[in-house]
Amino acid sequence: MKVLLADENSQRAGALARLLEADGTLDIILLDTQTSLIEAVRCHAPDIVLVDISRADRDALDSVRALSASPLERPVALFVDEDDETLMEAAFAAGICSYNVLDTPVKNVKPLLRSAIALYHRFRKTNAELLAAKKTLSERETIDRAKFLFMKQERCKEEEAYRWLRKQAMQHSKKIADIASDYLSNHAGKPVK
């Protein structure tokens, strides 16, 4: 597991890196304070990023937010000096998948990393499912609006409107939702026969 350690406190970072490096399965990369988080992720492609809240590039959450919004998104575990509920909520909103107080015993760090990575992957899966459900719902609404407009325009029943949309989709090798969207664009605002 490749771990990018971004900690402004070089003593703490060095001590944590040495302890983590004792585990031969972890490859620890210390972030140079002159390098941005995104640049380091681009360069090293870590499996997980560990950051502390006092990052030198002003605000760790801004860096994490930028990373989460980029194609380089990675799981990020945050280490803080003290427990703060407001900060915790802001951290999760920024894309942190694991929030930890610094006095976490080093022996617990590796399981914590594995947990953070698992949470990250679960969140991504859930988020992808949510986006797919929203897309399906949006397509369904578009189809329903197109059917309703077609029914008004052609003075027909819902089954006929749907059959027409389905036939158009097959003839043009398009999805029904795309045909419905095109129909709405071309016929909205036209007077009813």
Coordinates of C-alpha atoms in Angstrom, one line a residue:
M1 CA 0.0 0.0 0.0
K2 CA 1.4 3.4 -1.1
V3 CA 0.8 6.1 1.6
L4 CA 1.4 9.8 0.9
L5 CA 2.0 11.5 4.3
A6 CA 1.3 15.2 4.2
D7 CA 2.2 16.7 7.6
E8 CA 3.6 20.2 8.2
N9 CA 5.3 18.9 11.4
S10 CA 8.4 17.2 10.0
Q11 CA 9.3 15.6 13.3
R12 CA 5.9 14.0 13.7
A13 CA 5.8 13.1 10.0
G14 CA 9.2 11.5 10.2
A15 CA 8.4 9.6 13.4
L16 CA 5.1 8.3 11.9
A17 CA 6.9 7.4 8.6
R18 CA 9.6 5.4 10.4
L19 CA 7.0 3.5 12.4
L20 CA 4.8 2.8 9.3
E21 CA 7.9 1.8 7.2
A22 CA 8.6 -1.0 9.8
D23 CA 5.6 -2.7 8.1
G24 CA 7.1 -3.9 4.8
T25 CA 3.7 -3.8 3.1
L26 CA 3.6 0.0 3.3
D27 CA 5.4 2.3 1.0
I28 CA 5.6 5.7 2.7
I29 CA 6.1 8.9 0.8
L30 CA 6.7 12.2 2.7
L31 CA 5.2 15.2 1.0
D32 CA 7.7 18.1 0.6
T33 CA 6.1 21.3 2.0
Q34 CA 6.9 23.1 -1.3
T35 CA 4.7 20.6 -3.2
S36 CA 0.9 20.9 -3.5
L37 CA -1.2 17.9 -2.5
I38 CA -2.5 17.5 -6.1
E39 CA 1.0 17.6 -7.6
A40 CA 2.2 15.0 -5.1
V41 CA -0.8 12.7 -5.9
R42 CA -0.2 13.1 -9.6
C43 CA 3.5 12.3 -9.2
H44 CA 3.3 9.4 -6.7
A45 CA -0.2 7.9 -7.3
P46 CA -0.7 6.8 -3.7
D47 CA -3.4 4.4 -2.5
I48 CA -4.2 6.8 0.4
V49 CA -3.3 10.2 1.6
L50 CA -2.7 11.1 5.2
V51 CA -3.0 14.8 6.0
D52 CA -2.9 16.9 9.1
I53 CA -5.1 20.0 9.5
S54 CA -2.2 22.4 9.9
R55 CA -0.9 21.8 6.3
A56 CA 1.5 24.6 5.2
D57 CA -0.5 25.2 2.0
R58 CA -3.0 27.2 4.1
D59 CA -5.9 24.9 4.6
A60 CA -5.9 21.1 4.4
L61 CA -9.6 21.1 3.6
D62 CA -9.1 23.3 0.6
S63 CA -6.4 20.9 -0.7
V64 CA -8.6 17.9 0.0
R65 CA -11.6 19.6 -1.7
A66 CA -9.5 20.3 -4.8
L67 CA -8.2 16.7 -4.8
S68 CA -11.7 15.3 -4.4
A69 CA -12.9 17.4 -7.3
S70 CA -10.1 16.3 -9.6
P71 CA -9.6 13.1 -11.7
L72 CA -6.8 12.2 -9.2
E73 CA -9.2 11.7 -6.4
R74 CA -7.9 9.4 -3.7
P75 CA -9.0 8.3 -0.2
V76 CA -7.9 10.8 2.4
A77 CA -7.5 10.3 6.1
L78 CA -7.3 13.4 8.3
F79 CA -5.3 13.7 11.5
V80 CA -6.2 16.6 13.8
D81 CA -4.8 17.8 17.1
E82 CA -8.2 17.7 18.9
D83 CA -11.7 16.5 18.3
D84 CA -13.9 19.1 16.8
E85 CA -17.4 18.2 15.6
T86 CA -17.7 21.3 13.3
L87 CA -14.3 20.5 11.7
M88 CA -15.3 16.9 11.4
E89 CA -18.4 17.8 9.4
A90 CA -16.5 20.2 7.2
A91 CA -13.8 17.5 6.6
F92 CA -16.4 14.9 5.5
A93 CA -18.0 17.5 3.2
A94 CA -14.6 18.2 1.7
G95 CA -14.0 14.5 0.9
I96 CA -12.2 13.2 3.9
C97 CA -13.1 9.5 4.4
S98 CA -11.5 9.1 7.9
Y99 CA -11.2 11.6 10.7
N100 CA -8.7 10.8 13.5
V101 CA -7.3 12.5 16.5
L102 CA -3.5 12.6 16.5
D103 CA -3.0 10.5 19.6
T104 CA -4.1 7.4 17.7
P105 CA -1.6 4.7 18.6
V106 CA 0.6 3.9 15.7
K107 CA -0.3 0.2 15.8
N108 CA -3.8 1.3 14.9
V109 CA -2.8 3.3 11.9
K110 CA -2.6 0.5 9.4
P111 CA -6.1 -0.9 10.2
L112 CA -7.3 2.7 10.1
L113 CA -5.8 3.1 6.6
R114 CA -7.5 -0.1 5.4
S115 CA -10.8 1.1 6.9
A116 CA -10.5 4.5 5.2
I117 CA -9.8 2.9 1.8
A118 CA -12.8 0.6 2.2
L119 CA -15.0 3.5 3.3
Y120 CA -13.8 5.5 0.3
H121 CA -14.6 2.7 -2.2
R122 CA -18.0 2.1 -0.5
F123 CA -18.8 5.8 -0.8
R124 CA -17.8 5.9 -4.4
K125 CA -20.0 2.9 -5.2
T126 CA -22.9 4.4 -3.3
N127 CA -22.4 7.7 -5.0
A128 CA -22.3 6.0 -8.5
E129 CA -25.5 4.2 -7.7
L130 CA -27.1 7.5 -6.5
L131 CA -26.0 9.2 -9.7
A132 CA -27.4 6.3 -11.8
A133 CA -30.7 6.5 -9.9
K134 CA -31.0 10.2 -10.4
K135 CA -30.2 9.8 -14.1
T136 CA -32.9 7.1 -14.4
L137 CA -35.4 9.3 -12.6
S138 CA -34.6 12.3 -14.8
E139 CA -35.0 10.2 -17.9
R140 CA -38.3 8.8 -16.6
E141 CA -39.5 12.4 -16.0
T142 CA -38.4 13.4 -19.5
I143 CA -40.3 10.5 -21.0
D144 CA -43.4 11.2 -19.0
R145 CA -43.4 14.9 -20.1
A146 CA -42.9 13.9 -23.7
K147 CA -45.7 11.4 -23.5
F148 CA -48.0 14.0 -21.9
L149 CA -47.2 16.5 -24.6
F150 CA -47.6 13.9 -27.4
M151 CA -50.9 12.9 -25.9
K152 CA -52.1 16.6 -26.0
Q153 CA -50.7 17.2 -29.5
E154 CA -52.0 14.0 -31.1
R155 CA -55.1 13.5 -28.9
C156 CA -54.2 10.0 -28.0
K157 CA -53.8 7.7 -25.0
E158 CA -50.6 7.1 -23.0
E159 CA -50.0 3.7 -24.5
E160 CA -50.0 5.1 -28.0
A161 CA -47.7 7.9 -27.0
Y162 CA -45.2 5.4 -25.5
R163 CA -45.4 3.1 -28.5
W164 CA -44.6 6.1 -30.7
L165 CA -41.6 7.1 -28.6
R166 CA -40.4 3.5 -28.5
K167 CA -40.8 3.1 -32.3
Q168 CA -38.8 6.3 -32.9
A169 CA -36.1 5.1 -30.6
M170 CA -35.8 1.8 -32.5
Q171 CA -35.8 3.5 -35.9
H172 CA -33.1 6.0 -34.9
S173 CA -31.1 3.7 -32.7
K174 CA -31.4 6.0 -29.7
K175 CA -32.6 5.7 -26.2
I176 CA -36.3 6.5 -25.5
A177 CA -35.2 9.2 -23.1
D178 CA -33.1 10.9 -25.9
I179 CA -36.1 10.7 -28.3
A180 CA -38.3 12.2 -25.6
S181 CA -35.9 15.0 -25.0
D182 CA -35.7 15.8 -28.7
Y183 CA -39.5 15.7 -29.0
L184 CA -39.8 18.1 -26.1
S185 CA -37.2 20.5 -27.6
N186 CA -38.9 20.4 -31.0
H187 CA -42.6 20.6 -29.9
A188 CA -42.7 22.5 -26.6
G189 CA -44.6 25.7 -27.1
K190 CA -46.3 24.6 -30.3
P191 CA -50.1 25.0 -30.3
V192 CA -52.2 21.9 -29.7
K193 CA -54.1 20.6 -32.7

